[in-house]
């Protein structure tokens, strides 16, 4: 059962080499320890898309050391929110878990110029997610 004191988010895409990695990195960067963050892929690639690494570095977020991870039932069960980005029917569904589907272009095979707008849209959505699930306490 997820720990409700600290929300847990799982980002899922097919290869876990682009969109889900960017989303996880932005959430970690923006929310810090207020959120537990995971990412995974239904068919993980061998490595992170180099154009994605470069695009994230442009905004000061280093994901060069990240590696694609396989989607597991345990990761889904341990998450309060699961955000899919094109993983189709391969993401298991459990009661009590919030599911969101973010329709985003796939950066696979794209250069950094094409990745930038995808990165910026992911950042915008992640900022909204942070405000929703882990807002900063205001005095």
mmCIF file of N, CA, C and O in Angstrom, residues 1-85:
data_model
loop_
_atom_site.group_PDB
_atom_site.id
_atom_site.type_symbol
_atom_site.label_atom_id
_atom_site.label_comp_id
_atom_site.label_asym_id
_atom_site.label_seq_id
_atom_site.Cartn_x
_atom_site.Cartn_y
_atom_site.Cartn_z
ATOM 1 N N UNK A 1 0.843 -1.182 0.000
ATOM 2 C CA UNK A 1 0.000 0.000 0.000
ATOM 3 C C UNK A 1 0.882 1.238 0.000
ATOM 4 O O UNK A 1 1.840 1.318 0.756
ATOM 5 N N UNK A 2 0.604 2.244 -0.850
ATOM 6 C CA UNK A 2 1.412 3.454 -0.882
ATOM 7 C C UNK A 2 1.383 4.200 0.451
ATOM 8 O O UNK A 2 0.403 4.179 1.181
ATOM 9 N N UNK A 3 2.493 4.863 0.754
ATOM 10 C CA UNK A 3 2.610 5.697 1.950
ATOM 11 C C UNK A 3 1.953 7.035 1.643
ATOM 12 O O UNK A 3 2.440 7.776 0.809
ATOM 13 N N UNK A 4 0.836 7.349 2.314
ATOM 14 C CA UNK A 4 0.087 8.551 1.983
ATOM 15 C C UNK A 4 0.742 9.822 2.502
ATOM 16 O O UNK A 4 0.390 10.905 2.075
ATOM 17 N N UNK A 5 1.703 9.712 3.405
ATOM 18 C CA UNK A 5 2.371 10.907 3.916
ATOM 19 C C UNK A 5 3.224 11.553 2.830
ATOM 20 O O UNK A 5 3.291 12.769 2.731
ATOM 21 N N UNK A 6 3.876 10.745 2.026
ATOM 22 C CA UNK A 6 4.674 11.239 0.911
ATOM 23 C C UNK A 6 4.113 10.612 -0.350
ATOM 24 O O UNK A 6 4.228 9.400 -0.549
ATOM 25 N N UNK A 7 3.492 11.425 -1.215
ATOM 26 C CA UNK A 7 2.911 10.835 -2.421
ATOM 27 C C UNK A 7 3.996 10.219 -3.307
ATOM 28 O O UNK A 7 5.131 10.674 -3.345
ATOM 29 N N UNK A 8 3.608 9.178 -4.015
ATOM 30 C CA UNK A 8 4.506 8.465 -4.908
ATOM 31 C C UNK A 8 3.950 8.520 -6.317
ATOM 32 O O UNK A 8 2.766 8.237 -6.531
ATOM 33 N N UNK A 9 4.815 8.873 -7.273
ATOM 34 C CA UNK A 9 4.397 9.006 -8.667
ATOM 35 C C UNK A 9 5.259 8.106 -9.537
ATOM 36 O O UNK A 9 6.480 8.067 -9.384
ATOM 37 N N UNK A 10 4.607 7.407 -10.456
ATOM 38 C CA UNK A 10 5.282 6.573 -11.433
ATOM 39 C C UNK A 10 4.956 7.100 -12.821
ATOM 40 O O UNK A 10 3.790 7.241 -13.176
ATOM 41 N N UNK A 11 5.995 7.424 -13.597
ATOM 42 C CA UNK A 11 5.839 7.844 -14.983
ATOM 43 C C UNK A 11 6.173 6.658 -15.875
ATOM 44 O O UNK A 11 7.214 6.023 -15.702
ATOM 45 N N UNK A 12 5.293 6.365 -16.839
ATOM 46 C CA UNK A 12 5.480 5.208 -17.701
ATOM 47 C C UNK A 12 5.354 5.601 -19.166
ATOM 48 O O UNK A 12 4.389 6.269 -19.551
ATOM 49 N N UNK A 13 6.337 5.188 -19.965
ATOM 50 C CA UNK A 13 6.230 5.251 -21.420
ATOM 51 C C UNK A 13 6.819 3.960 -21.969
ATOM 52 O O UNK A 13 7.276 3.107 -21.210
ATOM 53 N N UNK A 14 6.806 3.795 -23.258
ATOM 54 C CA UNK A 14 7.215 2.517 -23.826
ATOM 55 C C UNK A 14 8.675 2.203 -23.516
ATOM 56 O O UNK A 14 8.999 1.169 -22.941
ATOM 57 N N UNK A 15 9.583 3.104 -23.883
ATOM 58 C CA UNK A 15 11.012 2.801 -23.794
ATOM 59 C C UNK A 15 11.702 3.328 -22.538
ATOM 60 O O UNK A 15 12.852 2.973 -22.285
ATOM 61 N N UNK A 16 11.034 4.171 -21.765
ATOM 62 C CA UNK A 16 11.634 4.791 -20.578
ATOM 63 C C UNK A 16 12.974 5.429 -20.926
ATOM 64 O O UNK A 16 13.936 5.369 -20.174
ATOM 65 N N UNK A 17 13.006 6.047 -22.096
ATOM 66 C CA UNK A 17 14.241 6.662 -22.584
ATOM 67 C C UNK A 17 14.063 8.134 -22.924
ATOM 68 O O UNK A 17 15.027 8.794 -23.308
ATOM 69 N N UNK A 18 12.844 8.644 -22.757
ATOM 70 C CA UNK A 18 12.575 10.025 -23.138
ATOM 71 C C UNK A 18 11.567 10.692 -22.237
ATOM 72 O O UNK A 18 11.898 11.256 -21.195
ATOM 73 N N UNK A 19 10.283 10.592 -22.598
ATOM 74 C CA UNK A 19 9.234 11.333 -21.889
ATOM 75 C C UNK A 19 9.171 11.013 -20.402
ATOM 76 O O UNK A 19 9.152 11.929 -19.574
ATOM 77 N N UNK A 20 9.140 9.744 -20.053
ATOM 78 C CA UNK A 20 9.017 9.380 -18.633
ATOM 79 C C UNK A 20 10.269 9.764 -17.851
ATOM 80 O O UNK A 20 10.185 10.139 -16.682
ATOM 81 N N UNK A 21 11.421 9.703 -18.482
ATOM 82 C CA UNK A 21 12.658 10.113 -17.813
ATOM 83 C C UNK A 21 12.659 11.627 -17.566
ATOM 84 O O UNK A 21 13.054 12.087 -16.496
ATOM 85 N N UNK A 22 12.210 12.401 -18.568
ATOM 86 C CA UNK A 22 12.144 13.859 -18.384
ATOM 87 C C UNK A 22 11.161 14.212 -17.272
ATOM 88 O O UNK A 22 11.467 15.048 -16.411
ATOM 89 N N UNK A 23 9.997 13.574 -17.279
ATOM 90 C CA UNK A 23 8.977 13.868 -16.264
ATOM 91 C C UNK A 23 9.483 13.529 -14.865
ATOM 92 O O UNK A 23 9.323 14.324 -13.931
ATOM 93 N N UNK A 24 10.110 12.366 -14.726
ATOM 94 C CA UNK A 24 10.636 11.969 -13.416
ATOM 95 C C UNK A 24 11.713 12.935 -12.948
ATOM 96 O O UNK A 24 11.758 13.320 -11.776
ATOM 97 N N UNK A 25 12.576 13.343 -13.851
ATOM 98 C CA UNK A 25 13.650 14.271 -13.488
ATOM 99 C C UNK A 25 13.092 15.630 -13.079
ATOM 100 O O UNK A 25 13.545 16.224 -12.093
ATOM 101 N N UNK A 26 12.109 16.127 -13.820
ATOM 102 C CA UNK A 26 11.496 17.407 -13.447
ATOM 103 C C UNK A 26 10.800 17.305 -12.091
ATOM 104 O O UNK A 26 10.912 18.209 -11.260
ATOM 105 N N UNK A 27 10.072 16.213 -11.855
ATOM 106 C CA UNK A 27 9.374 16.080 -10.577
ATOM 107 C C UNK A 27 10.369 16.011 -9.423
ATOM 108 O O UNK A 27 10.178 16.662 -8.390
ATOM 109 N N UNK A 28 11.433 15.263 -9.588
ATOM 110 C CA UNK A 28 12.474 15.190 -8.559
ATOM 111 C C UNK A 28 13.101 16.562 -8.341
ATOM 112 O O UNK A 28 13.300 16.993 -7.200
ATOM 113 N N UNK A 29 13.373 17.259 -9.427
ATOM 114 C CA UNK A 29 14.000 18.584 -9.363
ATOM 115 C C UNK A 29 13.085 19.604 -8.670
ATOM 116 O O UNK A 29 13.551 20.405 -7.851
ATOM 117 N N UNK A 30 11.803 19.561 -8.982
ATOM 118 C CA UNK A 30 10.869 20.571 -8.478
ATOM 119 C C UNK A 30 10.313 20.256 -7.090
ATOM 120 O O UNK A 30 10.060 21.167 -6.310
ATOM 121 N N UNK A 31 10.102 18.983 -6.787
ATOM 122 C CA UNK A 31 9.456 18.622 -5.523
ATOM 123 C C UNK A 31 10.429 18.092 -4.476
ATOM 124 O O UNK A 31 10.079 18.021 -3.305
ATOM 125 N N UNK A 32 11.620 17.694 -4.892
ATOM 126 C CA UNK A 32 12.588 17.168 -3.934
ATOM 127 C C UNK A 32 12.035 15.979 -3.180
ATOM 128 O O UNK A 32 11.434 15.082 -3.768
ATOM 129 N N UNK A 33 12.209 15.992 -1.862
ATOM 130 C CA UNK A 33 11.781 14.847 -1.054
ATOM 131 C C UNK A 33 10.301 14.886 -0.676
ATOM 132 O O UNK A 33 9.828 14.057 0.083
ATOM 133 N N UNK A 34 9.546 15.822 -1.233
ATOM 134 C CA UNK A 34 8.100 15.871 -0.969
ATOM 135 C C UNK A 34 7.331 14.828 -1.768
ATOM 136 O O UNK A 34 6.153 14.575 -1.511
ATOM 137 N N UNK A 35 8.006 14.211 -2.752
ATOM 138 C CA UNK A 35 7.377 13.200 -3.593
ATOM 139 C C UNK A 35 8.386 12.092 -3.871
ATOM 140 O O UNK A 35 9.560 12.369 -4.096
ATOM 141 N N UNK A 36 7.916 10.838 -3.839
ATOM 142 C CA UNK A 36 8.747 9.712 -4.278
ATOM 143 C C UNK A 36 8.480 9.516 -5.764
ATOM 144 O O UNK A 36 7.320 9.453 -6.177
ATOM 145 N N UNK A 37 9.551 9.431 -6.550
ATOM 146 C CA UNK A 37 9.428 9.428 -8.006
ATOM 147 C C UNK A 37 10.047 8.166 -8.598
ATOM 148 O O UNK A 37 11.153 7.773 -8.214
ATOM 149 N N UNK A 38 9.311 7.564 -9.531
ATOM 150 C CA UNK A 38 9.808 6.416 -10.291
ATOM 151 C C UNK A 38 9.464 6.641 -11.761
ATOM 152 O O UNK A 38 8.505 7.345 -12.078
ATOM 153 N N UNK A 39 10.218 5.963 -12.623
ATOM 154 C CA UNK A 39 9.846 5.907 -14.028
ATOM 155 C C UNK A 39 10.152 4.508 -14.527
ATOM 156 O O UNK A 39 10.995 3.803 -13.971
ATOM 157 N N UNK A 40 9.433 4.112 -15.575
ATOM 158 C CA UNK A 40 9.617 2.769 -16.118
ATOM 159 C C UNK A 40 9.069 2.726 -17.532
ATOM 160 O O UNK A 40 8.341 3.628 -17.964
ATOM 161 N N UNK A 41 9.413 1.640 -18.227
ATOM 162 C CA UNK A 41 8.930 1.451 -19.584
ATOM 163 C C UNK A 41 8.372 0.063 -19.785
ATOM 164 O O UNK A 41 8.845 -0.897 -19.172
ATOM 165 N N UNK A 42 7.378 -0.042 -20.649
ATOM 166 C CA UNK A 42 6.798 -1.345 -20.942
ATOM 167 C C UNK A 42 7.737 -2.187 -21.810
ATOM 168 O O UNK A 42 7.683 -3.412 -21.773
ATOM 169 N N UNK A 43 8.611 -1.534 -22.567
ATOM 170 C CA UNK A 43 9.644 -2.214 -23.364
ATOM 171 C C UNK A 43 10.887 -1.334 -23.331
ATOM 172 O O UNK A 43 11.184 -0.618 -24.287
ATOM 173 N N UNK A 44 11.624 -1.321 -22.211
ATOM 174 C CA UNK A 44 12.721 -0.375 -22.016
ATOM 175 C C UNK A 44 13.801 -0.452 -23.094
ATOM 176 O O UNK A 44 14.147 -1.537 -23.569
ATOM 177 N N UNK A 45 14.305 0.711 -23.454
ATOM 178 C CA UNK A 45 15.422 0.817 -24.395
ATOM 179 C C UNK A 45 16.717 0.439 -23.683
ATOM 180 O O UNK A 45 16.736 0.216 -22.465
ATOM 181 N N UNK A 46 17.792 0.395 -24.430
ATOM 182 C CA UNK A 46 19.099 0.092 -23.848
ATOM 183 C C UNK A 46 19.706 1.305 -23.142
ATOM 184 O O UNK A 46 20.520 1.153 -22.242
ATOM 185 N N UNK A 47 19.321 2.516 -23.576
ATOM 186 C CA UNK A 47 19.910 3.738 -23.018
ATOM 187 C C UNK A 47 18.938 4.897 -23.180
ATOM 188 O O UNK A 47 18.000 4.834 -23.981
ATOM 189 N N UNK A 48 19.186 5.953 -22.425
ATOM 190 C CA UNK A 48 18.400 7.186 -22.546
ATOM 191 C C UNK A 48 18.711 7.840 -23.896
ATOM 192 O O UNK A 48 19.851 7.832 -24.354
ATOM 193 N N UNK A 49 17.695 8.410 -24.509
ATOM 194 C CA UNK A 49 17.844 9.133 -25.768
ATOM 195 C C UNK A 49 18.834 10.289 -25.562
ATOM 196 O O UNK A 49 18.604 11.161 -24.715
ATOM 197 N N UNK A 50 19.952 10.339 -26.315
ATOM 198 C CA UNK A 50 20.954 11.396 -26.122
ATOM 199 C C UNK A 50 20.399 12.806 -26.328
ATOM 200 O O UNK A 50 20.826 13.741 -25.652
ATOM 201 N N UNK A 51 19.432 12.965 -27.231
ATOM 202 C CA UNK A 51 18.832 14.287 -27.439
ATOM 203 C C UNK A 51 18.035 14.717 -26.220
ATOM 204 O O UNK A 51 17.983 15.903 -25.878
ATOM 205 N N UNK A 52 17.435 13.770 -25.520
ATOM 206 C CA UNK A 52 16.703 14.059 -24.278
ATOM 207 C C UNK A 52 17.685 14.489 -23.191
ATOM 208 O O UNK A 52 17.435 15.456 -22.463
ATOM 209 N N UNK A 53 18.799 13.785 -23.077
ATOM 210 C CA UNK A 53 19.837 14.153 -22.103
ATOM 211 C C UNK A 53 20.305 15.585 -22.376
ATOM 212 O O UNK A 53 20.399 16.405 -21.450
ATOM 213 N N UNK A 54 20.560 15.903 -23.647
ATOM 214 C CA UNK A 54 21.029 17.249 -24.008
ATOM 215 C C UNK A 54 19.972 18.310 -23.720
ATOM 216 O O UNK A 54 20.289 19.381 -23.186
ATOM 217 N N UNK A 55 18.717 18.019 -24.055
ATOM 218 C CA UNK A 55 17.636 18.989 -23.825
ATOM 219 C C UNK A 55 17.450 19.260 -22.341
ATOM 220 O O UNK A 55 17.215 20.407 -21.933
ATOM 221 N N UNK A 56 17.555 18.245 -21.522
ATOM 222 C CA UNK A 56 17.417 18.440 -20.078
ATOM 223 C C UNK A 56 18.609 19.203 -19.516
ATOM 224 O O UNK A 56 18.450 20.055 -18.629
ATOM 225 N N UNK A 57 19.803 18.930 -20.028
ATOM 226 C CA UNK A 57 20.993 19.657 -19.572
ATOM 227 C C UNK A 57 20.858 21.151 -19.860
ATOM 228 O O UNK A 57 21.337 21.979 -19.078
ATOM 229 N N UNK A 58 20.190 21.493 -20.942
ATOM 230 C CA UNK A 58 19.982 22.909 -21.284
ATOM 231 C C UNK A 58 19.209 23.656 -20.201
ATOM 232 O O UNK A 58 19.357 24.867 -20.063
ATOM 233 N N UNK A 59 18.373 22.947 -19.439
ATOM 234 C CA UNK A 59 17.589 23.586 -18.378
ATOM 235 C C UNK A 59 18.140 23.239 -16.996
ATOM 236 O O UNK A 59 17.463 23.413 -15.985
ATOM 237 N N UNK A 60 19.371 22.731 -16.969
ATOM 238 C CA UNK A 60 20.050 22.494 -15.698
ATOM 239 C C UNK A 60 19.667 21.219 -14.974
ATOM 240 O O UNK A 60 19.882 21.104 -13.760
ATOM 241 N N UNK A 61 19.100 20.241 -15.687
ATOM 242 C CA UNK A 61 18.717 18.972 -15.068
ATOM 243 C C UNK A 61 19.532 17.867 -15.742
ATOM 244 O O UNK A 61 19.383 17.618 -16.935
ATOM 245 N N UNK A 62 20.384 17.210 -14.969
ATOM 246 C CA UNK A 62 21.284 16.187 -15.488
ATOM 247 C C UNK A 62 20.665 14.803 -15.341
ATOM 248 O O UNK A 62 20.457 14.325 -14.234
ATOM 249 N N UNK A 63 20.379 14.164 -16.480
ATOM 250 C CA UNK A 63 19.849 12.797 -16.443
ATOM 251 C C UNK A 63 20.798 11.824 -17.149
ATOM 252 O O UNK A 63 20.408 10.690 -17.460
ATOM 253 N N UNK A 64 22.015 12.240 -17.374
ATOM 254 C CA UNK A 64 22.979 11.416 -18.118
ATOM 255 C C UNK A 64 23.234 10.060 -17.473
ATOM 256 O O UNK A 64 23.518 9.081 -18.162
ATOM 257 N N UNK A 65 23.126 9.967 -16.161
ATOM 258 C CA UNK A 65 23.415 8.708 -15.464
ATOM 259 C C UNK A 65 22.191 7.791 -15.354
ATOM 260 O O UNK A 65 22.304 6.658 -14.881
ATOM 261 N N UNK A 66 21.029 8.258 -15.796
ATOM 262 C CA UNK A 66 19.814 7.443 -15.693
ATOM 263 C C UNK A 66 19.840 6.293 -16.698
ATOM 264 O O UNK A 66 20.482 6.384 -17.742
ATOM 265 N N UNK A 67 19.136 5.226 -16.364
ATOM 266 C CA UNK A 67 19.009 4.079 -17.259
ATOM 267 C C UNK A 67 17.537 3.686 -17.351
ATOM 268 O O UNK A 67 16.797 3.807 -16.380
ATOM 269 N N UNK A 68 17.105 3.220 -18.514
ATOM 270 C CA UNK A 68 15.728 2.750 -18.643
ATOM 271 C C UNK A 68 15.471 1.558 -17.719
ATOM 272 O O UNK A 68 16.333 0.698 -17.529
ATOM 273 N N UNK A 69 14.264 1.541 -17.140
ATOM 274 C CA UNK A 69 13.870 0.494 -16.201
ATOM 275 C C UNK A 69 12.582 -0.161 -16.693
ATOM 276 O O UNK A 69 11.740 0.499 -17.294
ATOM 277 N N UNK A 70 12.438 -1.439 -16.383
ATOM 278 C CA UNK A 70 11.250 -2.173 -16.802
ATOM 279 C C UNK A 70 10.077 -1.895 -15.850
ATOM 280 O O UNK A 70 10.266 -1.773 -14.642
ATOM 281 N N UNK A 71 8.901 -1.788 -16.431
ATOM 282 C CA UNK A 71 7.680 -1.594 -15.659
ATOM 283 C C UNK A 71 7.353 -2.881 -14.904
ATOM 284 O O UNK A 71 7.317 -3.959 -15.492
ATOM 285 N N UNK A 72 7.116 -2.744 -13.595
ATOM 286 C CA UNK A 72 6.737 -3.898 -12.781
ATOM 287 C C UNK A 72 5.404 -3.639 -12.097
ATOM 288 O O UNK A 72 5.025 -2.492 -11.847
ATOM 289 N N UNK A 73 4.721 -4.714 -11.783
ATOM 290 C CA UNK A 73 3.473 -4.615 -11.031
ATOM 291 C C UNK A 73 3.744 -3.965 -9.679
ATOM 292 O O UNK A 73 2.955 -3.137 -9.204
ATOM 293 N N UNK A 74 4.879 -4.305 -9.057
ATOM 294 C CA UNK A 74 5.228 -3.747 -7.742
ATOM 295 C C UNK A 74 5.367 -2.222 -7.795
ATOM 296 O O UNK A 74 4.937 -1.518 -6.871
ATOM 297 N N UNK A 75 5.963 -1.703 -8.865
ATOM 298 C CA UNK A 75 6.123 -0.249 -8.993
ATOM 299 C C UNK A 75 4.762 0.434 -9.100
ATOM 300 O O UNK A 75 4.543 1.496 -8.514
ATOM 301 N N UNK A 76 3.850 -0.177 -9.839
ATOM 302 C CA UNK A 76 2.503 0.393 -9.966
ATOM 303 C C UNK A 76 1.782 0.336 -8.620
ATOM 304 O O UNK A 76 1.185 1.319 -8.177
ATOM 305 N N UNK A 77 1.855 -0.796 -7.938
ATOM 306 C CA UNK A 77 1.180 -0.955 -6.644
ATOM 307 C C UNK A 77 1.718 0.018 -5.601
ATOM 308 O O UNK A 77 0.976 0.440 -4.712
ATOM 309 N N UNK A 78 2.982 0.382 -5.691
ATOM 310 C CA UNK A 78 3.603 1.265 -4.706
ATOM 311 C C UNK A 78 3.378 2.738 -5.020
ATOM 312 O O UNK A 78 3.880 3.605 -4.306
ATOM 313 N N UNK A 79 2.617 3.044 -6.055
ATOM 314 C CA UNK A 79 2.431 4.426 -6.493
ATOM 315 C C UNK A 79 1.023 4.925 -6.217
ATOM 316 O O UNK A 79 0.049 4.198 -6.389
ATOM 317 N N UNK A 80 0.951 6.181 -5.794
ATOM 318 C CA UNK A 80 -0.336 6.841 -5.609
ATOM 319 C C UNK A 80 -0.886 7.349 -6.935
ATOM 320 O O UNK A 80 -2.091 7.380 -7.151
ATOM 321 N N UNK A 81 0.030 7.803 -7.803
ATOM 322 C CA UNK A 81 -0.334 8.350 -9.106
ATOM 323 C C UNK A 81 0.532 7.660 -10.155
ATOM 324 O O UNK A 81 1.749 7.592 -10.009
ATOM 325 N N UNK A 82 -0.110 7.164 -11.203
ATOM 326 C CA UNK A 82 0.596 6.572 -12.340
ATOM 327 C C UNK A 82 0.254 7.415 -13.560
ATOM 328 O O UNK A 82 -0.924 7.578 -13.889
ATOM 329 N N UNK A 83 1.291 7.948 -14.203
ATOM 330 C CA UNK A 83 1.091 8.784 -15.385
ATOM 331 C C UNK A 83 1.675 8.058 -16.582
ATOM 332 O O UNK A 83 2.884 7.813 -16.640
ATOM 333 N N UNK A 84 0.791 7.693 -17.503
ATOM 334 C CA UNK A 84 1.226 6.998 -18.702
ATOM 335 C C UNK A 84 1.424 7.997 -19.839
ATOM 336 O O UNK A 84 0.756 9.022 -19.903
ATOM 337 N N UNK A 85 2.359 7.647 -20.698
ATOM 338 C CA UNK A 85 2.695 8.501 -21.844
ATOM 339 C C UNK A 85 2.846 7.601 -23.063
ATOM 340 O O UNK A 85 3.915 7.522 -23.657
#
